[in-house]
Structure formats: structure tokens, C-alpha cells
PDB file of C-alpha atoms in Angstrom:
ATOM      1  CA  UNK Z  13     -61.761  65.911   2.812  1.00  0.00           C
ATOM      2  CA  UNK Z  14     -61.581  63.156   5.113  1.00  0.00           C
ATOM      3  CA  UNK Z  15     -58.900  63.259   8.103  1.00  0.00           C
ATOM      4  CA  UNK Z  16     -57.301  60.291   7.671  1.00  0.00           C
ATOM      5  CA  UNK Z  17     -56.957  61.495   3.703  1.00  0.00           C
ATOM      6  CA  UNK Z  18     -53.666  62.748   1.881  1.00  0.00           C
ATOM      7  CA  UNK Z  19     -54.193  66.245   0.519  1.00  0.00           C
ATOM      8  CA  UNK Z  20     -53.899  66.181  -3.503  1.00  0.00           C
ATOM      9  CA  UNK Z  21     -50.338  66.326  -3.335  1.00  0.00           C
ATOM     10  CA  UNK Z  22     -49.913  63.070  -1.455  1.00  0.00           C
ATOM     11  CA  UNK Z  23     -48.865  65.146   1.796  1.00  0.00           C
ATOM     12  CA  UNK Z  24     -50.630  64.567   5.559  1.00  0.00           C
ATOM     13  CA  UNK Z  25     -51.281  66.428   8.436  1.00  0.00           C
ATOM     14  CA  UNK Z  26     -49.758  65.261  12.151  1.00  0.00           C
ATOM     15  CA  UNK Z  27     -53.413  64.282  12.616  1.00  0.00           C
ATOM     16  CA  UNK Z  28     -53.715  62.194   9.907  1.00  0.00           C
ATOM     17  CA  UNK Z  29     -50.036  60.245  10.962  1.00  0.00           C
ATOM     18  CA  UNK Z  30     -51.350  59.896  14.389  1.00  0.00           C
ATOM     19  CA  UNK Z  31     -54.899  58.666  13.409  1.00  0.00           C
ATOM     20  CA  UNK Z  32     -53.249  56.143  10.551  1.00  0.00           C
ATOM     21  CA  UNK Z  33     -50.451  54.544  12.997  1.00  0.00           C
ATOM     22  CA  UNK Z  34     -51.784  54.796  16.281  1.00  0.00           C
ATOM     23  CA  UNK Z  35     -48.585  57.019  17.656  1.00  0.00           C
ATOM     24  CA  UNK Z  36     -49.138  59.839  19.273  1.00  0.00           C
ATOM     25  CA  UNK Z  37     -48.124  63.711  18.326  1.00  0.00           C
ATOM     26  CA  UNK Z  38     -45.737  63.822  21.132  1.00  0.00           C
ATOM     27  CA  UNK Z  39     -44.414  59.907  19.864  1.00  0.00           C
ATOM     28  CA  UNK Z  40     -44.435  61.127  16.306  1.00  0.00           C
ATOM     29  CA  UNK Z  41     -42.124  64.622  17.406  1.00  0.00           C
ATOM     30  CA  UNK Z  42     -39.645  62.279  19.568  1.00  0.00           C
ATOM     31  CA  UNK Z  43     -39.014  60.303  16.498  1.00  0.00           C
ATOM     32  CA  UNK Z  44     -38.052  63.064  14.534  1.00  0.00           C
ATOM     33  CA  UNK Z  45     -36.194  64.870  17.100  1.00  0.00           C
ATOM     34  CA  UNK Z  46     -34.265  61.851  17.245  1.00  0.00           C
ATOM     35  CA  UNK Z  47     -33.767  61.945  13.710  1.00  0.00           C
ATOM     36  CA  UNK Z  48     -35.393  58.328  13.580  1.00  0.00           C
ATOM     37  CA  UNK Z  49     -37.836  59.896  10.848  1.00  0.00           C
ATOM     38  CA  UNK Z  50     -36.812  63.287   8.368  1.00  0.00           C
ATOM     39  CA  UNK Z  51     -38.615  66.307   9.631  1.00  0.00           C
ATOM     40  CA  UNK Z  52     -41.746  67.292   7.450  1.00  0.00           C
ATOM     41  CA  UNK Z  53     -41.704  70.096   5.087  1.00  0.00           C
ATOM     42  CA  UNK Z  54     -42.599  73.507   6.819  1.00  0.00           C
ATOM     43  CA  UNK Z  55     -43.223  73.756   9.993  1.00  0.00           C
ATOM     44  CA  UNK Z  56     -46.187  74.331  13.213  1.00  0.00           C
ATOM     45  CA  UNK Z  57     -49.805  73.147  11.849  1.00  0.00           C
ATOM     46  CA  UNK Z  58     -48.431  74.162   8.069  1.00  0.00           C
ATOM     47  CA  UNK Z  59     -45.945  71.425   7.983  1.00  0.00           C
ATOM     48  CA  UNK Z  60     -46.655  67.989   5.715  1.00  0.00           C
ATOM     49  CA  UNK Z  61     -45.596  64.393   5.886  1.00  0.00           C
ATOM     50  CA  UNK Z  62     -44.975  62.401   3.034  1.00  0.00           C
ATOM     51  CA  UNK Z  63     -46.097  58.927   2.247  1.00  0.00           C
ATOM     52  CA  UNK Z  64     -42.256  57.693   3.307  1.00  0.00           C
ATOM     53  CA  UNK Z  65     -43.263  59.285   6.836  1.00  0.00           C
ATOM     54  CA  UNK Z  66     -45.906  57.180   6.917  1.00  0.00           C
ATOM     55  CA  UNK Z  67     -44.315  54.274   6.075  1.00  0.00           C
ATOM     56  CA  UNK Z  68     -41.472  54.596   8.471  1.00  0.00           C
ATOM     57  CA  UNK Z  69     -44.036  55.169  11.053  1.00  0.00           C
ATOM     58  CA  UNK Z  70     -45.539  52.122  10.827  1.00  0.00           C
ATOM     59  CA  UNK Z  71     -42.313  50.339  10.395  1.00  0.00           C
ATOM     60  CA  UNK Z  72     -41.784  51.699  13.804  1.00  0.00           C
ATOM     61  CA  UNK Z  73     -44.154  50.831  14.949  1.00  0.00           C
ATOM     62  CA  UNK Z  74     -44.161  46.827  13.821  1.00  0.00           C
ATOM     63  CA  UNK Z  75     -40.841  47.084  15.451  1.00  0.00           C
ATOM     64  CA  UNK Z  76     -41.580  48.214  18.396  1.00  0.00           C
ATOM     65  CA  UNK Z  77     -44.866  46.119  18.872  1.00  0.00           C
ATOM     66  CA  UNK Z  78     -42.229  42.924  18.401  1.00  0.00           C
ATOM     67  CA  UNK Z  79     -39.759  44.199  21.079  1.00  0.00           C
ATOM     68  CA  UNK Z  80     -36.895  45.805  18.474  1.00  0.00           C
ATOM     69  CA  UNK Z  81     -35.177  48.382  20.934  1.00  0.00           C
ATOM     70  CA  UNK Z  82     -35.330  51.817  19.202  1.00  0.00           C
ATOM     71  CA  UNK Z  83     -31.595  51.810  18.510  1.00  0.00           C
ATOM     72  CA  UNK Z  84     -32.153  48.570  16.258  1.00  0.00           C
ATOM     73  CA  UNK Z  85     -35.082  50.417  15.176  1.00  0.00           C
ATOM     74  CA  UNK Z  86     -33.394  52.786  14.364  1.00  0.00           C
ATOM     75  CA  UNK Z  87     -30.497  50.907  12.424  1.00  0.00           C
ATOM     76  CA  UNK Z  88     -33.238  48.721  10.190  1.00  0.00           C
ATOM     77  CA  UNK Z  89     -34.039  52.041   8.802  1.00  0.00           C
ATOM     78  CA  UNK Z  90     -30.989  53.296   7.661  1.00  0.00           C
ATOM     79  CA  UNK Z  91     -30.590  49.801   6.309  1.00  0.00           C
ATOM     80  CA  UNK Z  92     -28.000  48.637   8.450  1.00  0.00           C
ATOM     81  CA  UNK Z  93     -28.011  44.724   9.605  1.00  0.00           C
ATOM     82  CA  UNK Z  94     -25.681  44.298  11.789  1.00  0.00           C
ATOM     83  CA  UNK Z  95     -24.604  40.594  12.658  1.00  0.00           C
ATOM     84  CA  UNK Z  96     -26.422  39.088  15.261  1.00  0.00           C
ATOM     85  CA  UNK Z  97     -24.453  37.151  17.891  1.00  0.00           C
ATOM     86  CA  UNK Z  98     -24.803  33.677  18.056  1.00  0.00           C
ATOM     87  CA  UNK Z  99     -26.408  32.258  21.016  1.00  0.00           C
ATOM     88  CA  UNK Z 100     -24.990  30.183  23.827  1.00  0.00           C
ATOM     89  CA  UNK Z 101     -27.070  27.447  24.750  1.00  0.00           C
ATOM     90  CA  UNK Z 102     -28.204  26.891  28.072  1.00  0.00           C
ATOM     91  CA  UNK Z 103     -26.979  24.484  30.559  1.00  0.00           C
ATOM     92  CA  UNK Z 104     -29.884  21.380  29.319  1.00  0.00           C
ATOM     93  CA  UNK Z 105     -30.720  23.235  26.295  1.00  0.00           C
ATOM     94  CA  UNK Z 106     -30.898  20.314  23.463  1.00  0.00           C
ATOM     95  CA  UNK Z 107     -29.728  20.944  19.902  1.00  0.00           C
ATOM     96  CA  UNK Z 108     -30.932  19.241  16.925  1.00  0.00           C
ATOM     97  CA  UNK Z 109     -29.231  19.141  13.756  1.00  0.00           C
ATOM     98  CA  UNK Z 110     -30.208  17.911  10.491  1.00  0.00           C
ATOM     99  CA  UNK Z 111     -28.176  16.850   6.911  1.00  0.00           C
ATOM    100  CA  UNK Z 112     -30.063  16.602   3.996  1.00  0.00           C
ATOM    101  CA  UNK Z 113     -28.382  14.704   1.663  1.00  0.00           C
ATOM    102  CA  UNK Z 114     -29.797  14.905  -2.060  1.00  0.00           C
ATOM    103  CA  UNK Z 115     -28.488  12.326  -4.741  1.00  0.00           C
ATOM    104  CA  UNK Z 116     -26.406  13.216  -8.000  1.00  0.00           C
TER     105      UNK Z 116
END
């Protein structure tokens, strides 16, 4: 079996999360001592991740690679979306607006 392979049952190791998202063990542990991510099933060098571990992982990770802080992180995946704020502009800033106006 290759590492970076799901068993037969679809499960992975910690080695296989860490060598498919580019997090490290420690990373991968804070996240689910946070409860960012579910814990796996079992526990020490027994316990599994599922494919949804994986994909929050690199959801995570996209995140964080684009700045997200880990408490909006951390609110995309439980599917909130808060409201941002809007902006102020800037003393200087310019603002363009545009109508479209489509005939009957």
C-alpha cells in the first residue's frame, strides 16, 4: 500500500493527512483539539481519518494560505456567513458606480 493511499475502507493514517495537505501532525492535533476538525475514530497510531478530514484539511488550509483568521476559518466550516461590514472609504479613495439600464 502506498502512504499517501486510503486503506480499503476509505480511512487514512495521520501520515497520510500530513503528506496529502502539507500540515503538520502537531497542526493537524491543534485543529482537532480546537474542535476545528471531529476527532478520528480510535485513538494513538490505531486511529483513522475519513475522507471529510481530509477535505476540511485542505479547506483549512486554502483558508489560511488566503489570510482567513482561524476563527473565520473556523465559522466557514460550520457553515456560518456572517455579514461582512461594509467598508469606509478612505480619505481620496474614488468610487465608481455603474446603472445598467436594459430596455422593455
Amino acid at each position: 500500500m502506498n502512504e499517501t493511499n486510503p486503506t480499503a475502507d476509505g480511512s487514512h493514517t495521520l501520515n497520510d493527512l500530513c503528506a496529502l495537505t502539507g500540515l503538520s501532525p502537531r497542526t493537524i492535533r491543534y485543529y482537532i483539539q480546537t474542535g476545528m476538525i471531529e476527532r478520528p475514530v480510535g485513538e494513538t497510531r490505531a486511529a483513522r481519518y475519513s475522507n471529510r478530514h481530509l477535505e476540511d484539511l485542505l479547506s483549512i488550509r486554502k483558508w489560511s494560505d488566503a489570510g482567513l483568521s482561524l476563527d473565520r476559518i473556523r465559522e466557514l466550516l460550520r457553515g456560518k456567513v456572517p455579514d461582512l461590514p461594509p467598508r469606509r472609504p478612505s480619505p481620496g479613495s474614488v468610487t465608481v458606480c455603474s446603472h445598467l439600464h436594459i430596455a422593455d
